[in-house]
Amino acid sequence: MTRAPASLSALPSGRIEERFEDKNPRYTEAEAFAEANRCLYCVDAPCVKACPTEIDIPSFIRKIATGQVKGAARTILTANLLGQSCGQACPVEVLCAGDCVYNAWGREPIAIGRLQRYAVEAALAKGPGLLRAKPPTGRSVALVGAGPASIAAAGYLALEGHRAVIFERKSIPGGLNTLGIAPYKMKGHEALRELEWVLSLGDIELRAGVSVVEQAAAPGEVSARDLLAEFDAVFLGLGLGDDTRLGIPGEDGEGVVGATAFIERLKADPRLELTGVRRAAVVGGGNTALDVAHELALLGVDVAIVYRRSEAEMSGYAHELEGARVAGARLIENRVPVEVARDGGRLVGLRIAPADAGARREAPQGAAPAAEELVPADLVAVAIGQSRATRVALAFEGVALDARGRVVVDPATHRTGNPRVYSGGDCVNGGKEVVNAVAEAKIAARAMHEAMMQRAGAAAPGPAPQGE
């Protein structure tokens, strides 16, 4: 177990993610100034309505255009404490920039994400003191999981003067931001640097290598009951669980990996090698599948994406598929895996069949067998979903799950069935963007703050003071 390390910026060198170039490098001052001056500063800006955290986008862009970089960063971070990572990793094409008025005129939308990244990085480089915490309240919150939802919630709670303690079972904190975002968008050390800044906002403690369980029985474990006894409230930012398996012959053995587990190793494990991997098959049609396909293609691997439906039915974003294609990946539509083919245990490919044949290996009597084909591969990455992190949630009395295994909350407060337990992020929404996790964390943090202050017999104070 580690507590509040002096620096979170160090990841081991030699990681494969270090080989990737930045897809959208940070603007220079001149580039940011020029792009900011293209903005029309719409009064009823559609880009703001498209942002889950409701950043005042025209305001921060105008401040960049007038040389007020610290003011721009403060506008961003007040609305979204993870404004830097969202500037790098948000799918702006389908959110803020996707609703830019320039799109309707057939012109290039404002590069909102790149301007957001520039403002935050440039301002923090000059000094981290952009937001100031209120005096201590004597109240405390435990946050389970150190992913984007918990990090943002901890930051907002600390700014209100509360003590926040984050419990993370892994040795490397940050969740999706550190271990899951495509490295051509954001590197792990950048996510840890942002986390380090959030930890500096107030009384926040990170306890890595600690598992929250129903009954603590070993070192490095803490029980749900103990958290409720020690803290005034608990926030569950559990994320998602392990990759879902295909359940087909040949899947067990070397060469078959869960996509999120593979991306995590690619970003954090210097021992991962791709020696001998010349061809890969990626199974799935979501953004995780497209990310891992894009990453492998950029590394020089011949990649085939196998999807059970048509391209039009893919849940992954069209711009992400286009990026993977530009890098060299190809899409095989309307096909399902039926077997991982091996030769003496060595992976040689993925056998697929038409989707309308399902996973059946035999056709109905009197009909010709369904046509199958072999996709040659040295690696098969499975990206068909993840399990739900249910065990930890159910350790808290009153917390319920819906039919899809998601934590049930009141949308207005993100409070669970236990009046002192709140939740947000992927374990609630099923797996959305970092910006959605931040938006839900804001709702929960506000509700926790108000509830704790009411219990303390004090009126909820106004916004935190801000200095230049």
PDB file of C-alpha atoms in Angstrom, residues 74 78 130-135 155-161 201 449 461-467:
ATOM      1  CA  ARG A  74      -9.782  28.733 -14.670  1.00  0.00           C
ATOM      2  CA  THR A  78     -14.012  25.248 -12.637  1.00  0.00           C
ATOM      3  CA  LEU A 130      -5.572  28.380 -10.254  1.00  0.00           C
ATOM      4  CA  LEU A 131      -8.197  27.171  -7.780  1.00  0.00           C
ATOM      5  CA  ARG A 132      -8.237  27.702  -4.012  1.00  0.00           C
ATOM      6  CA  ALA A 133      -9.810  25.403  -1.425  1.00  0.00           C
ATOM      7  CA  LYS A 134     -12.147  26.676   1.306  1.00  0.00           C
ATOM      8  CA  PRO A 135     -11.259  26.245   5.002  1.00  0.00           C
ATOM      9  CA  GLY A 155     -11.075  17.436  -6.288  1.00  0.00           C
ATOM     10  CA  TYR A 156     -14.463  19.106  -6.036  1.00  0.00           C
ATOM     11  CA  LEU A 157     -14.921  17.912  -2.446  1.00  0.00           C
ATOM     12  CA  ALA A 158     -11.457  19.142  -1.464  1.00  0.00           C
ATOM     13  CA  LEU A 159     -12.188  22.582  -2.928  1.00  0.00           C
ATOM     14  CA  GLU A 160     -15.223  22.731  -0.616  1.00  0.00           C
ATOM     15  CA  GLY A 161     -12.942  22.057   2.358  1.00  0.00           C
ATOM     16  CA  LEU A 201      -6.053  21.090  -4.572  1.00  0.00           C
ATOM     17  CA  HIS A 449     -21.363  18.459   0.167  1.00  0.00           C
ATOM     18  CA  PRO A 461     -21.436  28.103   1.551  1.00  0.00           C
ATOM     19  CA  GLY A 462     -21.107  29.731  -1.870  1.00  0.00           C
ATOM     20  CA  PRO A 463     -18.528  29.144  -4.580  1.00  0.00           C
ATOM     21  CA  ALA A 464     -14.900  28.735  -3.629  1.00  0.00           C
ATOM     22  CA  PRO A 465     -12.902  31.977  -3.747  1.00  0.00           C
ATOM     23  CA  GLN A 466     -10.694  32.304  -6.782  1.00  0.00           C
ATOM     24  CA  GLY A 467      -7.596  34.423  -7.158  1.00  0.00           C
TER      25      GLY A 467
END
